[in-house]
PDB file of C-alpha atoms and ligand atoms in Angstrom:
ATOM      1  CA  UNK A 483     -36.564  84.820 -46.349  1.00 92.00           C
ATOM      2  CA  UNK A 484     -37.347  84.700 -50.052  1.00 96.00           C
ATOM      3  CA  UNK A 485     -35.929  87.433 -52.285  1.00 96.00           C
ATOM      4  CA  UNK A 486     -39.195  87.462 -54.246  1.00 98.00           C
ATOM      5  CA  UNK A 487     -40.907  88.789 -51.093  1.00 98.00           C
ATOM      6  CA  UNK A 488     -40.590  92.478 -51.881  1.00 98.00           C
ATOM      7  CA  UNK A 489     -41.822  93.846 -48.577  1.00 98.00           C
ATOM      8  CA  UNK A 490     -39.721  91.432 -46.515  1.00 97.00           C
ATOM      9  CA  UNK A 491     -36.608  92.117 -48.572  1.00 97.00           C
ATOM     10  CA  UNK A 492     -37.302  95.853 -48.429  1.00 97.00           C
ATOM     11  CA  UNK A 493     -37.367  95.716 -44.625  1.00 97.00           C
ATOM     12  CA  UNK A 494     -34.025  93.894 -44.564  1.00 96.00           C
ATOM     13  CA  UNK A 495     -32.398  96.403 -46.901  1.00 97.00           C
ATOM     14  CA  UNK A 496     -33.849  99.323 -44.942  1.00 96.00           C
ATOM     15  CA  UNK A 497     -31.435  98.203 -42.203  1.00 91.00           C
ATOM     16  CA  UNK A 498     -28.676  99.893 -44.189  1.00 89.00           C
ATOM     17  CA  UNK A 499     -25.941  98.094 -46.107  1.00 96.00           C
ATOM     18  CA  UNK A 500     -22.954  99.134 -48.200  1.00 97.00           C
ATOM     19  CA  UNK A 501     -23.209  96.275 -50.663  1.00 98.00           C
ATOM     20  CA  UNK A 502     -25.061  93.086 -51.493  1.00 98.00           C
ATOM     21  CA  UNK A 503     -23.572  89.696 -52.409  1.00 98.00           C
ATOM     22  CA  UNK A 504     -26.362  87.900 -54.238  1.00 98.00           C
ATOM     23  CA  UNK A 505     -26.192  84.097 -53.902  1.00 97.00           C
ATOM     24  CA  UNK A 506     -29.925  83.340 -53.890  1.00 97.00           C
ATOM     25  CA  UNK A 507     -30.770  81.163 -56.858  1.00 96.00           C
ATOM     26  CA  UNK A 508     -31.618  77.708 -58.136  1.00 96.00           C
ATOM     27  CA  UNK A 509     -28.866  75.776 -59.883  1.00 93.00           C
ATOM     28  CA  UNK A 510     -29.906  72.317 -61.074  1.00 90.00           C
ATOM     29  CA  UNK A 511     -29.650  72.120 -64.843  1.00 89.00           C
ATOM     30  CA  UNK A 512     -32.090  69.198 -65.278  1.00 88.00           C
ATOM     31  CA  UNK A 513     -34.693  70.752 -63.001  1.00 92.00           C
ATOM     32  CA  UNK A 514     -34.473  73.990 -64.991  1.00 94.00           C
ATOM     33  CA  UNK A 515     -35.484  72.080 -68.119  1.00 93.00           C
ATOM     34  CA  UNK A 516     -38.618  70.692 -66.460  1.00 95.00           C
ATOM     35  CA  UNK A 517     -39.472  73.849 -64.468  1.00 97.00           C
ATOM     36  CA  UNK A 518     -38.325  76.813 -66.568  1.00 97.00           C
ATOM     37  CA  UNK A 519     -40.877  79.224 -65.095  1.00 98.00           C
ATOM     38  CA  UNK A 520     -39.683  78.380 -61.596  1.00 98.00           C
ATOM     39  CA  UNK A 521     -36.120  79.208 -62.678  1.00 98.00           C
ATOM     40  CA  UNK A 522     -37.094  82.486 -64.334  1.00 98.00           C
ATOM     41  CA  UNK A 523     -39.175  83.370 -61.275  1.00 98.00           C
ATOM     42  CA  UNK A 524     -36.488  82.746 -58.637  1.00 98.00           C
ATOM     43  CA  UNK A 525     -33.376  83.633 -60.592  1.00 98.00           C
ATOM     44  CA  UNK A 526     -34.553  86.488 -62.806  1.00 98.00           C
ATOM     45  CA  UNK A 527     -37.689  87.907 -61.155  1.00 98.00           C
ATOM     46  CA  UNK A 528     -36.006  87.492 -57.751  1.00 98.00           C
ATOM     47  CA  UNK A 529     -32.951  89.430 -58.946  1.00 98.00           C
ATOM     48  CA  UNK A 530     -35.231  92.123 -60.370  1.00 98.00           C
ATOM     49  CA  UNK A 531     -36.964  92.580 -57.003  1.00 98.00           C
ATOM     50  CA  UNK A 532     -33.562  92.740 -55.314  1.00 98.00           C
ATOM     51  CA  UNK A 533     -32.253  95.404 -57.716  1.00 98.00           C
ATOM     52  CA  UNK A 534     -35.438  97.451 -57.402  1.00 98.00           C
ATOM     53  CA  UNK A 535     -35.277  97.340 -53.614  1.00 98.00           C
ATOM     54  CA  UNK A 536     -31.560  98.175 -53.691  1.00 98.00           C
ATOM     55  CA  UNK A 537     -32.377 101.139 -55.909  1.00 98.00           C
ATOM     56  CA  UNK A 538     -35.128 102.300 -53.539  1.00 97.00           C
ATOM     57  CA  UNK A 539     -32.823 102.076 -50.519  1.00 97.00           C
ATOM     58  CA  UNK A 540     -29.828 103.637 -52.288  1.00 97.00           C
ATOM     59  CA  UNK A 541     -27.587 100.539 -52.208  1.00 98.00           C
ATOM     60  CA  UNK A 542     -25.829 100.427 -55.574  1.00 98.00           C
ATOM     61  CA  UNK A 543     -23.049  97.842 -55.122  1.00 98.00           C
ATOM     62  CA  UNK A 544     -23.774  94.206 -55.999  1.00 98.00           C
ATOM     63  CA  UNK A 545     -21.747  91.035 -56.550  1.00 98.00           C
ATOM     64  CA  UNK A 546     -23.748  88.450 -58.505  1.00 98.00           C
ATOM     65  CA  UNK A 547     -23.209  84.658 -58.630  1.00 98.00           C
ATOM     66  CA  UNK A 548     -23.148  83.884 -62.330  1.00 98.00           C
ATOM     67  CA  UNK A 549     -21.895  80.667 -63.890  1.00 98.00           C
ATOM     68  CA  UNK A 550     -19.531  79.366 -66.529  1.00 97.00           C
ATOM     69  CA  UNK A 551     -22.617  77.685 -67.939  1.00 96.00           C
ATOM     70  CA  UNK A 552     -23.274  80.929 -69.867  1.00 97.00           C
ATOM     71  CA  UNK A 553     -20.441  79.918 -72.258  1.00 96.00           C
ATOM     72  CA  UNK A 554     -22.410  76.856 -73.407  1.00 93.00           C
ATOM     73  CA  UNK A 555     -20.876  74.229 -75.633  1.00 87.00           C
ATOM     74  CA  UNK A 556     -19.684  76.172 -78.645  1.00 86.00           C
ATOM     75  CA  UNK A 557     -16.162  77.231 -77.651  1.00 91.00           C
ATOM     76  CA  UNK A 558     -13.120  75.229 -76.552  1.00 93.00           C
ATOM     77  CA  UNK A 559     -11.603  75.640 -73.100  1.00 96.00           C
ATOM     78  CA  UNK A 560     -10.115  77.750 -71.669  1.00 97.00           C
ATOM     79  CA  UNK A 561     -13.061  80.141 -71.566  1.00 98.00           C
ATOM     80  CA  UNK A 562     -12.299  83.863 -71.469  1.00 98.00           C
ATOM     81  CA  UNK A 563     -14.869  86.450 -70.408  1.00 98.00           C
ATOM     82  CA  UNK A 564     -15.153  88.057 -73.836  1.00 97.00           C
ATOM     83  CA  UNK A 565     -16.290  84.850 -75.581  1.00 97.00           C
ATOM     84  CA  UNK A 566     -19.795  85.014 -77.020  1.00 96.00           C
ATOM     85  CA  UNK A 567     -22.318  83.573 -74.569  1.00 97.00           C
ATOM     86  CA  UNK A 568     -24.466  80.611 -75.627  1.00 95.00           C
ATOM     87  CA  UNK A 569     -26.304  78.974 -72.722  1.00 95.00           C
ATOM     88  CA  UNK A 570     -27.943  75.665 -73.586  1.00 92.00           C
ATOM     89  CA  UNK A 571     -30.524  75.272 -70.823  1.00 94.00           C
ATOM     90  CA  UNK A 572     -32.978  77.470 -68.896  1.00 96.00           C
ATOM     91  CA  UNK A 573     -30.659  77.605 -65.877  1.00 96.00           C
ATOM     92  CA  UNK A 574     -27.891  79.141 -67.994  1.00 96.00           C
ATOM     93  CA  UNK A 575     -30.358  81.425 -69.739  1.00 98.00           C
ATOM     94  CA  UNK A 576     -31.504  82.838 -66.396  1.00 98.00           C
ATOM     95  CA  UNK A 577     -27.902  83.501 -65.310  1.00 98.00           C
ATOM     96  CA  UNK A 578     -27.216  85.299 -68.579  1.00 98.00           C
ATOM     97  CA  UNK A 579     -30.487  87.251 -68.310  1.00 98.00           C
ATOM     98  CA  UNK A 580     -29.403  88.629 -64.925  1.00 98.00           C
ATOM     99  CA  UNK A 581     -25.962  89.561 -66.320  1.00 98.00           C
ATOM    100  CA  UNK A 582     -27.767  91.417 -69.119  1.00 98.00           C
ATOM    101  CA  UNK A 583     -30.006  93.185 -66.615  1.00 98.00           C
ATOM    102  CA  UNK A 584     -26.909  94.312 -64.697  1.00 98.00           C
ATOM    103  CA  UNK A 585     -25.153  95.492 -67.868  1.00 98.00           C
ATOM    104  CA  UNK A 586     -28.189  97.523 -68.947  1.00 98.00           C
ATOM    105  CA  UNK A 587     -28.572  99.050 -65.480  1.00 98.00           C
ATOM    106  CA  UNK A 588     -24.914 100.113 -65.366  1.00 98.00           C
ATOM    107  CA  UNK A 589     -25.215 101.588 -68.867  1.00 98.00           C
ATOM    108  CA  UNK A 590     -28.288 103.602 -67.883  1.00 98.00           C
ATOM    109  CA  UNK A 591     -27.081 104.650 -64.415  1.00 98.00           C
ATOM    110  CA  UNK A 592     -23.273 104.648 -64.357  1.00 97.00           C
ATOM    111  CA  UNK A 593     -22.983 105.086 -60.587  1.00 98.00           C
ATOM    112  CA  UNK A 594     -23.980 101.434 -60.000  1.00 98.00           C
ATOM    113  CA  UNK A 595     -21.092  99.106 -59.137  1.00 98.00           C
ATOM    114  CA  UNK A 596     -21.929  95.616 -60.364  1.00 99.00           C
ATOM    115  CA  UNK A 597     -19.832  92.472 -60.773  1.00 98.00           C
ATOM    116  CA  UNK A 598     -20.914  89.184 -62.346  1.00 98.00           C
ATOM    117  CA  UNK A 599     -18.702  86.337 -61.145  1.00 98.00           C
ATOM    118  CA  UNK A 600     -18.779  83.326 -63.437  1.00 98.00           C
ATOM    119  CA  UNK A 601     -18.176  80.370 -61.148  1.00 98.00           C
ATOM    120  CA  UNK A 602     -16.642  77.220 -62.571  1.00 98.00           C
ATOM    121  CA  UNK A 603     -17.230  74.147 -60.325  1.00 98.00           C
ATOM    122  CA  UNK A 604     -17.235  75.121 -56.640  1.00 98.00           C
ATOM    123  CA  UNK A 605     -16.457  72.191 -54.329  1.00 98.00           C
ATOM    124  CA  UNK A 606     -14.985  71.538 -50.896  1.00 98.00           C
ATOM    125  CA  UNK A 607     -16.043  72.926 -47.557  1.00 98.00           C
ATOM    126  CA  UNK A 608     -14.841  75.268 -44.857  1.00 98.00           C
ATOM    127  CA  UNK A 609     -11.731  73.644 -43.293  1.00 97.00           C
ATOM    128  CA  UNK A 610     -13.381  73.809 -39.843  1.00 97.00           C
ATOM    129  CA  UNK A 611     -15.805  71.096 -40.987  1.00 96.00           C
ATOM    130  CA  UNK A 612     -18.670  73.305 -39.777  1.00 95.00           C
ATOM    131  CA  UNK A 613     -19.950  74.480 -43.179  1.00 96.00           C
ATOM    132  CA  UNK A 614     -20.373  72.121 -46.122  1.00 96.00           C
ATOM    133  CA  UNK A 615     -22.589  71.129 -48.989  1.00 94.00           C
ATOM    134  CA  UNK A 616     -25.801  69.290 -48.042  1.00 94.00           C
ATOM    135  CA  UNK A 617     -27.956  68.892 -51.133  1.00 92.00           C
ATOM    136  CA  UNK A 618     -31.567  67.792 -50.731  1.00 88.00           C
ATOM    137  CA  UNK A 619     -32.260  64.376 -52.242  1.00 90.00           C
ATOM    138  CA  UNK A 620     -29.895  62.756 -54.714  1.00 93.00           C
ATOM    139  CA  UNK A 621     -26.914  65.043 -55.385  1.00 95.00           C
ATOM    140  CA  UNK A 622     -26.767  66.387 -58.943  1.00 91.00           C
ATOM    141  CA  UNK A 623     -23.093  67.255 -58.689  1.00 96.00           C
ATOM    142  CA  UNK A 624     -20.007  65.113 -58.605  1.00 98.00           C
ATOM    143  CA  UNK A 625     -18.314  66.020 -55.307  1.00 98.00           C
ATOM    144  CA  UNK A 626     -21.327  65.696 -52.977  1.00 98.00           C
ATOM    145  CA  UNK A 627     -22.161  62.411 -54.692  1.00 98.00           C
ATOM    146  CA  UNK A 628     -18.628  61.150 -54.032  1.00 98.00           C
ATOM    147  CA  UNK A 629     -18.699  62.205 -50.368  1.00 98.00           C
ATOM    148  CA  UNK A 630     -22.083  60.491 -49.869  1.00 98.00           C
ATOM    149  CA  UNK A 631     -20.663  57.275 -51.366  1.00 98.00           C
ATOM    150  CA  UNK A 632     -17.617  57.598 -49.109  1.00 98.00           C
ATOM    151  CA  UNK A 633     -19.764  57.937 -45.999  1.00 96.00           C
ATOM    152  CA  UNK A 634     -21.886  54.932 -46.992  1.00 96.00           C
ATOM    153  CA  UNK A 635     -25.115  56.728 -47.907  1.00 96.00           C
ATOM    154  CA  UNK A 636     -24.972  55.616 -51.565  1.00 97.00           C
ATOM    155  CA  UNK A 637     -23.539  52.358 -52.909  1.00 97.00           C
ATOM    156  CA  UNK A 638     -21.585  53.658 -55.876  1.00 98.00           C
ATOM    157  CA  UNK A 639     -20.928  56.581 -58.169  1.00 98.00           C
ATOM    158  CA  UNK A 640     -21.949  56.588 -61.799  1.00 98.00           C
ATOM    159  CA  UNK A 641     -19.409  58.146 -64.138  1.00 98.00           C
ATOM    160  CA  UNK A 642     -21.368  59.879 -66.876  1.00 97.00           C
ATOM    161  CA  UNK A 643     -19.490  59.009 -70.054  1.00 97.00           C
ATOM    162  CA  UNK A 644     -15.991  57.654 -70.726  1.00 97.00           C
ATOM    163  CA  UNK A 645     -15.904  58.321 -74.449  1.00 98.00           C
ATOM    164  CA  UNK A 646     -15.280  62.065 -74.438  1.00 96.00           C
ATOM    165  CA  UNK A 647     -12.365  63.535 -76.328  1.00 96.00           C
ATOM    166  CA  UNK A 648     -10.357  64.019 -73.110  1.00 97.00           C
ATOM    167  CA  UNK A 649      -7.190  62.243 -71.872  1.00 97.00           C
ATOM    168  CA  UNK A 650      -9.066  59.464 -70.020  1.00 98.00           C
ATOM    169  CA  UNK A 651     -12.436  59.837 -71.778  1.00 98.00           C
ATOM    170  CA  UNK A 652     -14.290  61.301 -68.768  1.00 98.00           C
ATOM    171  CA  UNK A 653     -15.493  64.901 -68.441  1.00 97.00           C
ATOM    172  CA  UNK A 654     -12.968  67.554 -67.432  1.00 98.00           C
ATOM    173  CA  UNK A 655     -13.947  70.482 -65.175  1.00 98.00           C
ATOM    174  CA  UNK A 656     -12.298  73.370 -63.362  1.00 98.00           C
ATOM    175  CA  UNK A 657     -13.017  72.633 -59.686  1.00 98.00           C
ATOM    176  CA  UNK A 658     -12.498  75.535 -57.303  1.00 98.00           C
ATOM    177  CA  UNK A 659     -12.381  75.424 -53.496  1.00 98.00           C
ATOM    178  CA  UNK A 660     -15.293  77.297 -51.920  1.00 98.00           C
ATOM    179  CA  UNK A 661     -12.901  79.252 -49.688  1.00 98.00           C
ATOM    180  CA  UNK A 662     -11.055  80.550 -52.767  1.00 98.00           C
ATOM    181  CA  UNK A 663     -14.442  81.349 -54.264  1.00 98.00           C
ATOM    182  CA  UNK A 664     -15.374  83.308 -51.136  1.00 98.00           C
ATOM    183  CA  UNK A 665     -12.072  85.200 -51.317  1.00 98.00           C
ATOM    184  CA  UNK A 666     -12.961  86.037 -54.929  1.00 98.00           C
ATOM    185  CA  UNK A 667     -16.072  87.845 -53.693  1.00 98.00           C
ATOM    186  CA  UNK A 668     -14.066  89.889 -51.218  1.00 98.00           C
ATOM    187  CA  UNK A 669     -11.671  90.798 -54.039  1.00 98.00           C
ATOM    188  CA  UNK A 670     -14.642  91.769 -56.223  1.00 98.00           C
ATOM    189  CA  UNK A 671     -15.990  94.094 -53.522  1.00 98.00           C
ATOM    190  CA  UNK A 672     -12.589  95.791 -53.294  1.00 98.00           C
ATOM    191  CA  UNK A 673     -12.511  96.108 -57.084  1.00 98.00           C
ATOM    192  CA  UNK A 674     -15.993  97.662 -57.151  1.00 98.00           C
ATOM    193  CA  UNK A 675     -14.931 100.286 -54.631  1.00 98.00           C
ATOM    194  CA  UNK A 676     -12.602 101.602 -57.357  1.00 98.00           C
ATOM    195  CA  UNK A 677     -14.588 100.684 -60.481  1.00 98.00           C
ATOM    196  CA  UNK A 678     -18.196 101.706 -61.166  1.00 98.00           C
ATOM    197  CA  UNK A 679     -20.070 100.001 -63.996  1.00 98.00           C
ATOM    198  CA  UNK A 680     -20.639  96.305 -64.713  1.00 98.00           C
ATOM    199  CA  UNK A 681     -17.742  93.861 -64.967  1.00 98.00           C
ATOM    200  CA  UNK A 682     -17.509  90.127 -65.521  1.00 98.00           C
ATOM    201  CA  UNK A 683     -14.875  87.839 -64.007  1.00 98.00           C
ATOM    202  CA  UNK A 684     -14.262  84.100 -64.185  1.00 98.00           C
ATOM    203  CA  UNK A 685     -13.706  82.384 -60.854  1.00 98.00           C
ATOM    204  CA  UNK A 686     -11.807  79.172 -61.547  1.00 98.00           C
ATOM    205  CA  UNK A 687      -8.320  77.772 -61.077  1.00 98.00           C
ATOM    206  CA  UNK A 688      -7.493  77.598 -64.788  1.00 98.00           C
ATOM    207  CA  UNK A 689      -6.855  73.870 -64.525  1.00 98.00           C
ATOM    208  CA  UNK A 690      -9.127  70.976 -65.400  1.00 98.00           C
ATOM    209  CA  UNK A 691      -9.483  67.566 -63.743  1.00 98.00           C
ATOM    210  CA  UNK A 692     -11.308  64.547 -65.151  1.00 98.00           C
ATOM    211  CA  UNK A 693     -13.927  62.643 -63.193  1.00 98.00           C
ATOM    212  CA  UNK A 694     -11.447  59.778 -62.720  1.00 98.00           C
ATOM    213  CA  UNK A 695      -8.777  62.194 -61.486  1.00 98.00           C
ATOM    214  CA  UNK A 696     -11.232  63.616 -58.937  1.00 98.00           C
ATOM    215  CA  UNK A 697     -12.115  60.106 -57.739  1.00 98.00           C
ATOM    216  CA  UNK A 698      -8.386  59.305 -57.383  1.00 98.00           C
ATOM    217  CA  UNK A 699      -7.664  62.535 -55.507  1.00 98.00           C
ATOM    218  CA  UNK A 700     -10.620  61.917 -53.198  1.00 98.00           C
ATOM    219  CA  UNK A 701      -9.537  58.344 -52.459  1.00 98.00           C
ATOM    220  CA  UNK A 702      -6.053  59.581 -51.519  1.00 98.00           C
ATOM    221  CA  UNK A 703      -7.395  62.418 -49.361  1.00 97.00           C
ATOM    222  CA  UNK A 704      -9.980  60.294 -47.538  1.00 97.00           C
ATOM    223  CA  UNK A 705      -8.398  56.851 -47.445  1.00 97.00           C
ATOM    224  CA  UNK A 706     -11.781  55.499 -48.630  1.00 97.00           C
ATOM    225  CA  UNK A 707     -12.354  53.594 -51.829  1.00 97.00           C
ATOM    226  CA  UNK A 708     -15.044  55.006 -54.105  1.00 98.00           C
ATOM    227  CA  UNK A 709     -16.774  52.246 -56.067  1.00 98.00           C
ATOM    228  CA  UNK A 710     -17.931  53.509 -59.436  1.00 98.00           C
ATOM    229  CA  UNK A 711     -19.481  52.242 -62.655  1.00 98.00           C
ATOM    230  CA  UNK A 712     -19.323  53.690 -66.115  1.00 98.00           C
ATOM    231  CA  UNK A 713     -22.671  55.036 -67.305  1.00 98.00           C
ATOM    232  CA  UNK A 714     -23.881  56.774 -70.465  1.00 97.00           C
ATOM    233  CA  UNK A 715     -23.176  60.460 -71.008  1.00 95.00           C
ATOM    234  CA  UNK A 716     -25.486  62.859 -69.168  1.00 91.00           C
ATOM    235  CA  UNK A 717     -27.478  65.001 -71.543  1.00 85.00           C
ATOM    236  CA  UNK A 718     -26.189  68.545 -71.910  1.00 81.00           C
ATOM    237  CA  UNK A 719     -22.705  67.800 -70.493  1.00 88.00           C
ATOM    238  CA  UNK A 720     -19.668  69.306 -72.170  1.00 89.00           C
ATOM    239  CA  UNK A 721     -16.438  67.320 -72.619  1.00 94.00           C
ATOM    240  CA  UNK A 722     -14.139  69.879 -71.016  1.00 96.00           C
ATOM    241  CA  UNK A 723     -14.487  73.282 -69.358  1.00 96.00           C
ATOM    242  CA  UNK A 724     -11.902  75.361 -67.558  1.00 98.00           C
ATOM    243  CA  UNK A 725     -11.314  79.040 -67.000  1.00 98.00           C
ATOM    244  CA  UNK A 726      -9.035  81.556 -68.556  1.00 98.00           C
ATOM    245  CA  UNK A 727      -8.072  83.225 -65.275  1.00 98.00           C
ATOM    246  CA  UNK A 728      -6.043  86.141 -66.622  1.00 98.00           C
ATOM    247  CA  UNK A 729      -8.709  88.820 -66.285  1.00 97.00           C
ATOM    248  CA  UNK A 730      -9.602  87.877 -62.716  1.00 98.00           C
ATOM    249  CA  UNK A 731      -5.923  87.894 -61.784  1.00 98.00           C
ATOM    250  CA  UNK A 732      -5.197  91.224 -63.418  1.00 98.00           C
ATOM    251  CA  UNK A 733      -8.371  93.063 -62.390  1.00 98.00           C
ATOM    252  CA  UNK A 734      -9.120  91.577 -58.986  1.00 98.00           C
ATOM    253  CA  UNK A 735      -5.579  90.680 -57.964  1.00 98.00           C
ATOM    254  CA  UNK A 736      -7.087  87.334 -57.043  1.00 98.00           C
ATOM    255  CA  UNK A 737      -5.944  83.807 -57.753  1.00 97.00           C
ATOM    256  CA  UNK A 738      -7.210  80.457 -56.454  1.00 98.00           C
ATOM    257  CA  UNK A 739      -4.670  78.957 -54.022  1.00 98.00           C
ATOM    258  CA  UNK A 740      -6.185  75.665 -52.887  1.00 98.00           C
ATOM    259  CA  UNK A 741      -5.567  72.552 -54.965  1.00 98.00           C
ATOM    260  CA  UNK A 742      -7.663  69.462 -55.669  1.00 98.00           C
ATOM    261  CA  UNK A 743      -6.228  67.708 -52.603  1.00 98.00           C
ATOM    262  CA  UNK A 744      -7.413  70.482 -50.289  1.00 98.00           C
ATOM    263  CA  UNK A 745     -10.820  70.462 -51.998  1.00 98.00           C
ATOM    264  CA  UNK A 746     -11.202  66.700 -51.424  1.00 98.00           C
ATOM    265  CA  UNK A 747      -9.797  66.806 -47.880  1.00 98.00           C
ATOM    266  CA  UNK A 748     -12.151  69.582 -46.770  1.00 98.00           C
ATOM    267  CA  UNK A 749     -15.219  68.115 -48.532  1.00 98.00           C
ATOM    268  CA  UNK A 750     -14.516  64.795 -46.799  1.00 98.00           C
ATOM    269  CA  UNK A 751     -13.828  66.392 -43.409  1.00 98.00           C
ATOM    270  CA  UNK A 752     -17.267  68.015 -43.491  1.00 98.00           C
ATOM    271  CA  UNK A 753     -19.117  64.906 -44.710  1.00 97.00           C
ATOM    272  CA  UNK A 754     -17.323  62.670 -42.189  1.00 97.00           C
ATOM    273  CA  UNK A 755     -18.324  64.983 -39.332  1.00 96.00           C
ATOM    274  CA  UNK A 756     -21.848  65.388 -40.688  1.00 96.00           C
ATOM    275  CA  UNK A 757     -22.706  61.995 -42.220  1.00 94.00           C
ATOM    276  CA  UNK A 758     -26.373  62.927 -42.501  1.00 92.00           C
ATOM    277  CA  UNK A 759     -25.671  66.521 -43.435  1.00 93.00           C
ATOM    278  CA  UNK A 760     -27.247  69.243 -41.352  1.00 91.00           C
ATOM    279  CA  UNK A 761     -30.276  67.033 -40.716  1.00 82.00           C
ATOM    280  CA  UNK A 762     -32.566  69.407 -42.572  1.00 67.00           C
ATOM    281  CA  UNK A 763     -33.946  66.909 -45.078  1.00 60.00           C
ATOM    282  CA  UNK A 764     -37.645  67.664 -45.390  1.00 52.00           C
ATOM    283  CA  UNK A 765     -38.370  64.021 -46.303  1.00 42.00           C
TER     284      UNK A 765
HETATM  285  C1  UD1 B 744     -23.218  72.063 -63.473  1.00 78.28           C
HETATM  286  C2  UD1 B 744     -23.540  73.203 -64.380  1.00 78.28           C
HETATM  287  C3  UD1 B 744     -22.969  74.471 -63.811  1.00 78.28           C
HETATM  288  C4  UD1 B 744     -23.531  74.683 -62.438  1.00 78.28           C
HETATM  289  C5  UD1 B 744     -23.130  73.542 -61.579  1.00 78.28           C
HETATM  290  C6  UD1 B 744     -23.746  73.849 -60.253  1.00 78.28           C
HETATM  291  C7  UD1 B 744     -23.538  73.111 -66.856  1.00 78.28           C
HETATM  292  C8  UD1 B 744     -22.791  72.699 -68.084  1.00 78.28           C
HETATM  293  N1  UD1 B 744     -22.925  72.921 -65.680  1.00 78.28           N
HETATM  294  O1  UD1 B 744     -21.805  71.842 -63.587  1.00 78.28           O
HETATM  295  O2  UD1 B 744     -23.298  75.562 -64.593  1.00 78.28           O
HETATM  296  O3  UD1 B 744     -23.084  75.893 -61.902  1.00 78.28           O
HETATM  297  O4  UD1 B 744     -23.604  72.315 -62.153  1.00 78.28           O
HETATM  298  O5  UD1 B 744     -24.028  72.937 -59.467  1.00 78.28           O
HETATM  299  O6  UD1 B 744     -24.625  73.606 -66.962  1.00 78.28           O
HETATM  300  N2  UD1 B 744     -20.512  63.552 -63.022  1.00 78.28           N
HETATM  301  C9  UD1 B 744     -20.482  62.168 -62.956  1.00 78.28           C
HETATM  302  N3  UD1 B 744     -21.305  61.543 -62.057  1.00 78.28           N
HETATM  303  C10 UD1 B 744     -22.151  62.214 -61.228  1.00 78.28           C
HETATM  304  C11 UD1 B 744     -22.169  63.629 -61.289  1.00 78.28           C
HETATM  305  C12 UD1 B 744     -21.328  64.256 -62.204  1.00 78.28           C
HETATM  306  O7  UD1 B 744     -19.741  61.511 -63.702  1.00 78.28           O
HETATM  307  O8  UD1 B 744     -22.897  61.580 -60.450  1.00 78.28           O
HETATM  308  C13 UD1 B 744     -19.583  64.230 -63.946  1.00 78.28           C
HETATM  309  C14 UD1 B 744     -20.270  65.101 -64.962  1.00 78.28           C
HETATM  310  O9  UD1 B 744     -20.623  64.385 -66.124  1.00 78.28           O
HETATM  311  C15 UD1 B 744     -19.186  66.157 -65.216  1.00 78.28           C
HETATM  312  C16 UD1 B 744     -18.486  66.284 -63.866  1.00 78.28           C
HETATM  313  O10 UD1 B 744     -18.781  65.080 -63.175  1.00 78.28           O
HETATM  314  O11 UD1 B 744     -18.253  65.692 -66.172  1.00 78.28           O
HETATM  315  C17 UD1 B 744     -18.971  67.460 -63.041  1.00 78.28           C
HETATM  316  O12 UD1 B 744     -20.399  67.414 -62.967  1.00 78.28           O
HETATM  317  P1  UD1 B 744     -21.212  68.376 -61.970  1.00 78.28           P
HETATM  318  O13 UD1 B 744     -20.594  68.343 -60.625  1.00 78.28           O
HETATM  319  O14 UD1 B 744     -22.666  67.988 -62.076  1.00 78.28           O
HETATM  320  O15 UD1 B 744     -20.965  69.824 -62.531  1.00 78.28           O
HETATM  321  P2  UD1 B 744     -21.210  70.445 -63.996  1.00 78.28           P
HETATM  322  O16 UD1 B 744     -22.216  69.679 -64.756  1.00 78.28           O
HETATM  323  O17 UD1 B 744     -19.894  70.678 -64.599  1.00 78.28           O
END
């Protein structure tokens, strides 16, 4: 169902829950620039409906999927949670708006238990190969693009920019395995059981990899060659972003365990077993 459907969501929550993990949102930066109202509607208005329905049903514990995109381009990596926020596109603005809504709610009603988790770059798949990433249309993100090249659905990858001020000139990101990310949510729920209020935690590994390093790691993990071509920079991309992980480690007792090889191996295992994804393409 759609979280903007107040009566439908209300019926679900009437079933009785201890907590909500809120993943429902749109996340394509470029699309948010062309459809800002759609992003504010789903991400912000949708979260508002959810919080109002949680309030009505007496559920006051929430873990929210925020993003490292709220840091914007002004600071240098690593990014710590107390940096000033400076999102540079409507997607990031909607993530920050929800964080602000949560902070204001916790200030007004201190019994709420709210955590904003700022994801870095989630990649990989469940090691079973049963759950993976199946974007509609052309993938916006690096890892699903690579896996679709590897499986023969796309001829080659474009590397967006090789003139950044990074060791090999390509963009550096903090990729985190989705299973570690999931464990981070469990750790956040445990934290909230002890800590009312609103808190913010980075979920990343604290280590950055360049686009070329990811391609190399994927080729080793899959045994497939990934043809690529250098292309101009993508608008709005930062040179380098990775997390300061100290707060998450200290507060949540959580640390990412899976390395880039596991991320590539599991992403490939899923794509190899599901070459056409889940078969849910509407076109
Ligand atoms: C973006 C958003 C992030 C969001 C994430 C979700 C920003 C700054 N980042 O992350 O907030 O949560 O998407 O999906 O708003 N690249 C290529 N070729 C490709 C695709 C990507 O070279 O075909 C490069 C990019 O230039 C970048 C790196 O790969 O250096 C990672 O890109 P991507 O996977 O799209 O993630 P981000 O842009 O970091």
